[in-house]
XYZ file of C-alpha atoms in Angstrom:
535
model
C -18.981 -6.537 25.995
C -17.991 -5.790 29.707
C -16.623 -2.808 31.029
C -13.431 -3.099 33.166
C -11.333 -0.574 35.018
C -6.592 -0.205 35.173
C -4.769 0.211 37.446
C -5.493 4.248 37.604
C -9.421 3.785 37.532
C -9.414 4.250 34.077
C -13.100 2.353 32.248
C -11.830 0.382 29.232
C -14.148 -2.447 27.118
C -13.666 -5.036 26.513
C -14.258 -6.467 23.074
C -15.682 -10.194 23.211
C -14.518 -11.497 19.741
C -11.393 -9.885 19.914
C -10.708 -9.222 16.460
C -11.958 -11.846 14.210
C -8.901 -13.817 12.973
C -9.054 -15.249 9.155
C -6.922 -18.495 9.539
C -6.466 -21.385 7.015
C -5.445 -25.116 8.384
C -4.042 -27.558 6.805
C -4.143 -28.862 2.963
C -6.081 -25.530 2.467
C -3.489 -23.574 3.835
C -1.115 -25.347 1.654
C -3.392 -24.427 -1.262
C -3.275 -21.203 -1.264
C -0.051 -20.640 -0.730
C 0.979 -23.093 -3.622
C -1.642 -20.822 -5.113
C 0.610 -17.206 -4.311
C 3.719 -18.716 -5.006
C 2.515 -20.203 -8.372
C 1.233 -16.703 -9.267
C 4.743 -14.387 -9.156
C 6.250 -17.456 -10.805
C 3.582 -17.316 -13.606
C 4.293 -13.825 -14.161
C 8.486 -13.996 -14.270
C 7.380 -17.313 -16.732
C 7.091 -15.323 -19.883
C 9.644 -13.388 -19.263
C 12.568 -16.151 -19.776
C 14.970 -16.583 -22.384
C 16.171 -15.109 -24.925
C 12.700 -14.758 -26.373
C 11.200 -13.187 -23.168
C 8.756 -10.443 -23.309
C 9.672 -7.860 -21.083
C 6.744 -5.712 -18.171
C 6.029 -2.243 -17.824
C 5.870 -1.404 -13.861
C 4.888 1.483 -13.298
C 6.298 3.398 -9.733
C 2.710 4.760 -6.915
C 5.348 8.502 -7.994
C 4.317 7.610 -11.915
C 8.043 6.197 -12.759
C 7.802 3.660 -15.064
C 10.507 0.856 -15.493
C 10.648 -1.197 -18.619
C 12.569 -4.537 -17.547
C 12.729 -8.067 -17.924
C 15.709 -8.496 -15.176
C 13.353 -11.137 -12.509
C 14.508 -9.238 -9.215
C 13.499 -5.881 -10.684
C 10.262 -6.860 -11.292
C 9.676 -8.654 -8.358
C 11.910 -6.171 -6.596
C 8.958 -3.087 -7.808
C 5.564 -5.640 -7.930
C 3.457 -4.202 -4.790
C 3.189 -6.719 -2.788
C 1.146 -8.265 -0.120
C 0.619 -12.322 0.252
C 3.492 -13.061 1.994
C 3.998 -16.140 0.424
C 4.601 -14.132 -2.853
C 7.339 -12.301 -0.850
C 9.125 -15.183 -0.008
C 9.223 -15.424 -3.648
C 10.134 -11.782 -4.094
C 12.815 -12.666 -1.236
C 13.680 -16.152 -3.450
C 15.785 -13.480 -6.592
C 16.914 -11.556 -4.570
C 19.145 -13.876 -3.001
C 19.788 -15.644 -6.297
C 20.448 -11.474 -7.165
C 22.680 -10.908 -4.623
C 25.026 -14.122 -4.271
C 25.006 -15.081 -8.127
C 23.916 -11.660 -9.767
C 22.332 -13.294 -12.694
C 19.689 -16.413 -13.001
C 16.904 -14.416 -11.370
C 13.650 -14.956 -13.535
C 14.861 -19.127 -14.129
C 14.891 -19.839 -10.315
C 11.427 -17.999 -9.981
C 10.211 -20.319 -12.478
C 11.869 -23.336 -10.967
C 10.404 -22.968 -7.702
C 7.194 -22.313 -9.389
C 6.982 -24.867 -11.277
C 8.039 -26.871 -7.825
C 5.151 -25.979 -6.316
C 2.932 -27.135 -8.604
C 4.363 -31.099 -8.921
C 3.761 -30.400 -4.618
C -0.043 -29.877 -4.796
C -1.045 -32.793 -7.124
C 1.168 -34.787 -5.007
C -0.742 -33.258 -1.496
C -4.433 -34.522 -4.243
C -3.101 -37.348 -4.191
C -2.165 -37.634 0.315
C 1.730 -38.019 0.837
C 2.559 -36.045 3.656
C 4.095 -32.155 2.676
C 7.043 -32.740 5.131
C 7.712 -36.738 2.579
C 6.756 -34.067 -0.345
C 9.719 -31.899 1.332
C 12.511 -34.692 2.146
C 12.455 -36.404 -1.266
C 12.918 -32.394 -3.305
C 15.528 -32.232 -0.738
C 17.133 -36.096 -1.672
C 16.242 -34.818 -5.586
C 17.781 -31.212 -5.506
C 21.171 -33.224 -4.914
C 21.281 -36.106 -7.298
C 20.690 -33.378 -10.202
C 23.764 -31.157 -8.732
C 25.963 -33.876 -8.204
C 24.277 -34.007 -12.193
C 25.788 -31.054 -12.640
C 28.524 -30.729 -11.424
C 29.209 -34.428 -13.708
C 28.142 -32.940 -17.091
C 29.807 -29.222 -16.305
C 33.645 -28.248 -18.067
C 35.790 -26.447 -17.297
C 36.853 -23.855 -19.709
C 40.453 -22.184 -19.574
C 40.924 -18.474 -20.465
C 43.653 -15.847 -19.941
C 44.074 -12.299 -20.139
C 44.994 -12.388 -23.940
C 42.338 -14.925 -24.696
C 38.657 -13.762 -23.695
C 37.245 -15.045 -25.553
C 35.302 -17.912 -23.579
C 34.527 -15.104 -20.805
C 32.545 -12.919 -23.692
C 30.539 -16.503 -25.253
C 29.801 -16.241 -21.743
C 28.645 -12.814 -21.707
C 26.695 -12.608 -24.568
C 25.004 -15.938 -23.758
C 23.559 -13.967 -20.509
C 22.923 -10.977 -22.461
C 21.164 -12.469 -25.671
C 17.843 -12.494 -23.011
C 17.816 -9.144 -22.455
C 16.980 -5.273 -24.665
C 20.289 -4.909 -25.674
C 20.430 -8.266 -27.226
C 22.009 -6.699 -30.633
C 24.484 -4.896 -29.077
C 25.083 -7.556 -26.725
C 28.368 -9.172 -28.605
C 30.004 -5.364 -28.230
C 28.657 -4.988 -24.373
C 30.303 -8.136 -23.308
C 33.675 -7.445 -24.393
C 33.375 -4.112 -23.055
C 31.792 -6.025 -18.900
C 34.525 -8.527 -19.941
C 37.267 -6.318 -20.400
C 36.376 -3.575 -16.987
C 35.796 -6.971 -14.873
C 39.038 -7.813 -15.911
C 40.327 -4.600 -15.475
C 39.360 -4.865 -11.731
C 40.209 -8.238 -11.161
C 42.482 -10.107 -8.722
C 43.540 -13.063 -10.374
C 46.051 -14.481 -7.720
C 43.000 -14.424 -5.094
C 40.454 -14.588 -7.776
C 38.277 -12.065 -6.481
C 37.236 -9.209 -8.204
C 35.539 -6.289 -6.382
C 32.986 -4.695 -8.734
C 32.486 -1.560 -6.445
C 35.176 -0.285 -8.532
C 34.047 -0.345 -11.998
C 31.522 2.718 -11.872
C 28.665 2.108 -15.445
C 27.665 5.605 -15.352
C 24.961 6.369 -17.974
C 23.697 9.899 -20.275
C 20.959 9.975 -22.879
C 21.353 11.113 -26.305
C 23.632 8.361 -28.581
C 22.807 4.558 -29.294
C 23.220 2.271 -27.637
C 26.978 1.121 -30.354
C 28.592 4.528 -28.968
C 28.853 3.067 -25.258
C 32.201 3.248 -24.147
C 34.401 1.324 -21.645
C 36.793 4.414 -20.569
C 40.014 3.587 -17.793
C 39.349 5.568 -15.036
C 36.578 7.714 -13.804
C 33.849 9.781 -15.891
C 32.711 12.343 -13.418
C 29.425 14.182 -14.753
C 30.220 17.301 -13.913
C 31.672 20.783 -15.748
C 35.381 22.329 -14.990
C 33.945 25.485 -12.346
C 34.864 28.714 -15.301
C 34.152 28.752 -18.671
C 37.937 30.212 -19.305
C 39.740 27.176 -17.692
C 41.491 24.767 -19.838
C 39.659 22.173 -21.610
C 42.246 19.236 -21.749
C 44.900 19.575 -18.802
C 47.806 16.875 -19.118
C 50.201 14.853 -16.313
C 47.553 15.951 -14.540
C 47.814 16.333 -10.098
C 44.461 16.490 -8.085
C 44.307 17.228 -5.108
C 41.072 16.244 -3.533
C 39.270 18.558 -1.075
C 35.722 17.558 0.995
C 36.807 21.646 2.719
C 35.030 24.341 1.172
C 36.936 26.689 -0.707
C 36.093 30.117 1.412
C 36.391 32.432 4.628
C 35.826 30.516 7.586
C 32.121 31.545 8.940
C 32.394 32.276 12.688
C 30.241 29.357 14.915
C 28.988 31.963 16.868
C 25.864 34.125 16.818
C 28.690 36.977 15.627
C 27.085 41.151 14.210
C 30.063 42.622 12.097
C 28.766 47.204 12.160
C 30.252 47.973 8.894
C 29.538 51.648 9.970
C 32.521 53.038 6.891
C 33.486 52.221 3.367
C 37.095 51.964 4.675
C 35.928 48.982 6.990
C 34.291 47.307 4.223
C 37.598 47.882 1.870
C 39.906 46.268 5.198
C 37.393 43.712 5.392
C 37.105 42.728 1.713
C 40.818 42.397 1.972
C 40.796 40.137 4.043
C 38.790 37.808 2.865
C 40.776 38.142 -0.484
C 43.945 37.561 1.718
C 42.445 34.588 3.002
C 41.644 32.981 0.135
C 44.511 33.762 -1.915
C 46.379 32.013 1.300
C 44.148 28.869 -0.102
C 44.335 29.569 -3.442
C 49.011 29.322 -2.657
C 48.539 26.648 -0.546
C 47.039 24.825 -3.668
C 49.767 25.909 -5.364
C 52.966 25.441 -3.726
C 52.129 21.327 -3.158
C 51.926 21.260 -7.127
C 48.683 21.072 -7.789
C 47.708 21.224 -11.204
C 43.522 20.259 -10.779
C 41.257 20.647 -7.789
C 38.564 18.556 -6.886
C 35.907 20.128 -3.972
C 33.472 18.319 -3.157
C 31.799 21.467 -1.768
C 31.184 25.194 -3.950
C 32.659 27.998 -3.616
C 31.121 31.245 -4.835
C 31.438 33.361 -7.803
C 34.246 35.589 -6.688
C 36.117 32.011 -5.352
C 35.790 31.248 -9.713
C 37.227 34.439 -10.206
C 40.472 33.840 -8.334
C 41.094 30.376 -9.066
C 40.771 31.626 -12.389
C 43.272 34.120 -12.784
C 45.797 32.431 -10.835
C 45.694 29.579 -13.526
C 43.684 26.870 -11.039
C 41.593 24.810 -12.672
C 38.585 23.671 -10.270
C 35.993 21.107 -10.330
C 32.675 21.752 -7.555
C 30.273 20.061 -6.041
C 31.569 16.420 -6.906
C 29.717 13.445 -4.926
C 31.420 11.401 -2.255
C 30.826 8.061 -3.926
C 32.783 9.859 -6.938
C 35.365 11.436 -4.762
C 36.461 7.968 -3.207
C 36.345 6.455 -5.983
C 39.163 9.049 -8.202
C 40.665 9.021 -5.134
C 41.586 5.001 -6.086
C 42.037 5.964 -9.509
C 44.704 8.117 -9.375
C 46.375 6.824 -6.248
C 44.928 10.179 -4.037
C 44.365 11.137 -0.871
C 41.155 12.165 0.013
C 41.894 16.366 2.207
C 40.202 17.751 4.376
C 41.465 20.616 5.525
C 43.769 22.704 3.745
C 46.501 22.555 6.065
C 46.690 18.450 5.772
C 47.606 19.081 2.200
C 51.025 17.759 0.722
C 52.545 16.936 -2.519
C 52.145 13.203 -0.971
C 48.027 13.148 -0.661
C 48.097 14.298 -4.636
C 46.292 11.887 -6.966
C 47.995 11.762 -10.460
C 46.234 11.616 -13.431
C 47.990 11.308 -17.546
C 45.170 13.446 -18.862
C 41.604 15.215 -17.728
C 39.530 16.346 -20.456
C 36.391 17.888 -20.733
C 33.905 15.990 -23.419
C 30.583 18.129 -24.601
C 27.971 15.332 -26.091
C 25.299 17.422 -28.982
C 24.313 20.690 -29.272
C 23.502 21.359 -25.667
C 25.923 22.556 -22.432
C 26.109 18.602 -21.484
C 29.507 17.808 -20.448
C 31.647 15.491 -19.332
C 34.933 15.350 -16.805
C 37.182 12.257 -18.179
C 39.668 11.835 -15.179
C 42.115 8.826 -18.202
C 45.465 7.817 -17.698
C 45.194 6.833 -13.987
C 48.214 5.875 -11.746
C 46.487 3.152 -10.459
C 44.600 1.818 -13.160
C 41.975 -0.351 -11.181
C 39.402 1.560 -10.884
C 36.604 2.032 -14.469
C 33.608 3.595 -15.970
C 30.999 1.839 -18.754
C 29.451 5.076 -19.502
C 26.051 4.126 -21.850
C 24.466 6.407 -24.808
C 21.292 4.867 -25.422
C 17.086 6.904 -26.826
C 16.105 7.543 -24.463
C 16.420 6.626 -20.239
C 14.612 3.738 -19.562
C 16.824 2.228 -22.612
C 20.051 3.255 -20.448
C 18.606 2.365 -17.231
C 17.316 -0.884 -18.494
C 21.252 -1.697 -20.436
C 22.867 -1.403 -16.522
C 20.634 -4.253 -15.012
C 21.451 -5.616 -18.230
C 25.657 -5.027 -18.273
C 25.043 -5.789 -13.968
C 24.339 -9.353 -15.387
C 26.967 -9.646 -16.935
C 29.309 -8.446 -15.060
C 28.994 -10.547 -12.290
C 28.616 -14.041 -14.596
C 32.309 -12.377 -15.414
C 33.201 -12.285 -11.883
C 31.702 -15.709 -10.722
C 33.340 -16.967 -14.458
C 37.039 -16.065 -12.745
C 35.705 -17.961 -9.570
C 35.065 -20.553 -10.663
C 35.478 -21.424 -13.943
C 33.481 -24.766 -14.590
C 30.017 -24.261 -16.758
C 27.464 -25.645 -17.917
C 25.590 -25.254 -21.684
C 22.312 -23.217 -21.457
C 19.284 -23.412 -23.589
C 17.356 -25.282 -20.863
C 19.695 -28.333 -22.339
C 21.387 -28.751 -18.347
C 17.402 -28.439 -16.711
C 16.651 -31.104 -19.298
C 20.056 -33.791 -18.923
C 19.246 -33.451 -14.819
C 15.937 -34.401 -15.333
C 16.536 -37.351 -16.836
C 19.810 -38.057 -14.126
C 16.457 -37.759 -11.720
C 14.025 -39.381 -13.232
C 16.437 -42.877 -13.329
C 17.267 -42.147 -9.486
C 14.276 -42.494 -8.297
C 14.136 -46.357 -8.998
C 16.771 -46.595 -6.454
C 13.996 -45.036 -3.572
C 11.801 -47.181 -2.305
C 10.197 -44.761 0.231
C 6.617 -42.907 -0.615
C 9.922 -40.034 -1.623
C 10.684 -40.986 -5.139
C 6.994 -39.745 -6.336
C 8.780 -36.322 -4.759
C 11.829 -37.490 -6.323
C 9.912 -38.051 -9.837
C 7.935 -34.840 -9.506
C 11.473 -32.752 -9.018
C 12.398 -33.869 -12.504
C 8.708 -33.285 -14.445
C 9.322 -29.409 -12.311
C 13.156 -29.331 -14.174
C 11.317 -29.335 -17.694
C 9.081 -26.217 -16.962
C 12.134 -23.984 -17.477
C 13.013 -26.098 -21.064
C 8.875 -26.189 -22.023
C 9.251 -22.326 -20.990
C 11.705 -21.444 -23.156
C 10.092 -23.694 -25.865
C 6.858 -21.099 -25.213
C 8.242 -17.621 -25.804
C 10.776 -18.847 -28.614
C 7.098 -19.036 -30.737
C 8.298 -23.080 -30.794
C 5.282 -26.227 -29.912
C 6.519 -26.579 -25.856
C 5.727 -30.623 -25.428
C 6.532 -31.499 -29.172
C 9.462 -29.425 -29.286
C 10.854 -30.672 -24.981
C 10.174 -34.245 -25.819
C 12.145 -34.153 -29.630
C 14.902 -32.679 -27.451
C 14.594 -34.887 -24.275
C 14.759 -38.179 -26.650
C 17.808 -37.375 -28.726
C 19.651 -36.573 -24.871
C 18.929 -40.092 -24.015
C 19.676 -41.446 -27.876
C 23.090 -39.779 -28.400
C 22.641 -39.145 -24.020
C 24.856 -36.239 -25.261
C 24.104 -33.165 -22.251
C 24.199 -30.105 -24.808
C 21.104 -30.184 -26.568
C 19.248 -27.549 -25.680
C 15.599 -25.741 -26.635
C 16.500 -23.687 -29.946
C 15.551 -20.212 -29.366
C 17.067 -18.215 -31.837
C 15.801 -21.030 -34.480
C 19.172 -21.181 -36.339
C 18.623 -24.862 -37.010
C 20.269 -27.124 -34.516
C 19.946 -27.814 -31.023
C 23.541 -28.081 -29.621
C 24.504 -25.617 -27.307
C 27.825 -26.455 -27.752
C 27.728 -25.261 -31.839
C 25.827 -22.359 -31.061
C 28.199 -21.328 -27.523
C 25.000 -20.899 -25.418
C 27.205 -21.108 -21.995
C 25.411 -20.774 -17.808
C 27.458 -20.637 -15.023
C 27.485 -23.394 -12.944
C 27.767 -21.997 -10.162
C 24.493 -19.735 -11.511
C 22.693 -23.357 -12.113
C 23.459 -24.756 -9.259
C 22.643 -21.889 -6.992
C 19.448 -21.083 -8.037
C 18.234 -25.230 -7.897
C 19.753 -25.157 -3.956
C 17.513 -22.010 -3.626
C 14.342 -22.654 -5.061
C 14.100 -25.932 -3.574
C 15.270 -24.788 -0.168
C 11.858 -21.808 -0.716
C 9.565 -24.888 -1.593
C 10.388 -26.609 0.411
C 9.852 -24.150 3.509
C 6.054 -23.285 1.774
C 5.576 -26.406 1.713
C 6.158 -26.959 5.343
C 3.589 -24.310 6.603
C 0.234 -25.924 7.525
C -1.383 -22.399 8.886
C -1.748 -19.322 8.327
C -3.462 -16.753 10.356
C -3.068 -13.418 9.462
C -6.174 -10.227 11.464
C -9.117 -10.275 9.067
C -9.253 -6.118 6.931
C -11.912 -4.126 8.386
């Protein structure tokens, strides 16, 4: 230790071993990184496919999540290692871009890392491996596009879309109702889709859930549901042909912003004040009545007296409606959000064919349904389920299905699922490896082997003999040159995925291969890890 002085003459101590840094270099660093990546992939491997297992995650504050959605599992996991964090980012980017296939992309990356480890042990330079992987991923993607099929759908024939959404849902906890939920997802997407521009705004689809009832009670509401009820129990529960005033100003007399004090020393003064307030309030209600509103939806609350007056003046009202919901109601009913009473005009009112209050079960649980809206481009999927976890998991599953339907509207190419696309790509990449004379061909062959890990995991999770099943399917694909043979997870006795109607979107598969290759290249290029030592 040495003593030194700063410019103000204050002494400070210099410690020589300036915080021992732990350091991994060269091959050691790469192996440590690879094993971290593999560890994350191993966790997700078992939750791939229709027979995949779920994971139960408990957050620090005791909330429990049960899910097999890759992105959710990794999001909730507490990951310390930096490389493992890259895997979390990987699944997140697949989730943002595609919405589905978040488990598969991590399993794929894990397999590529595993193969890279074997190559590193043979003394092949990591950059050459990365280059080989890059070439192989290009071959695989080209082959994917070669075996993909276009399929036509229209608003009248939604069957192909439903089949693809069913494939997504079959690997989730809700697979017993997959047909019904897939139809709901497709109808919801088509309701908000802009088919000319081939675009879908998923913000217009609201997913609400309520505990109680069974999964089969899930419904699609062409309109908005709000988890509120009328502010007074005696207000009408059903309003037809409603004209809705959407307010963000409170229904109460204004409060002066200055520090003020009102001296009321006689009854008369109190009466005058009260009458003044009531008159002020009457004017507000009258204003709403004058523009023709038959329902008021307010972002703020109002007190009991206001409630009572609204009730007497026959103006039904809903209070404390959140900002996001207000926006959706405004979009759906074609109304405008009004910030001040002075600005209320008949043009700013939203229109809905029917506003009704629906109660659930024996409790006082009520919800408002706003249906038959002027602009029907906003829909709500209303989920019922036995407990909160089922509802949350159904929301996540439906999100995946909605994303798949959206991707198909953007690009209607599909490849077949059940690992058939991966096996077919693997065969193509293996065959292409012979064309490359350099060391890269080892990496290309390894890439082909890594592609097999997805069907292998599918077979393993379905309780089949993984290697036997994979080799049988692979030899069948080569023999019949039929790229649609996959792993028969549901044990129906045939493994032609075209007959089993197992489809996946081409964009999703392509993105999986791209993203997994990118991340693995990045991990392979790290040869020095400098981390502060733990105290």
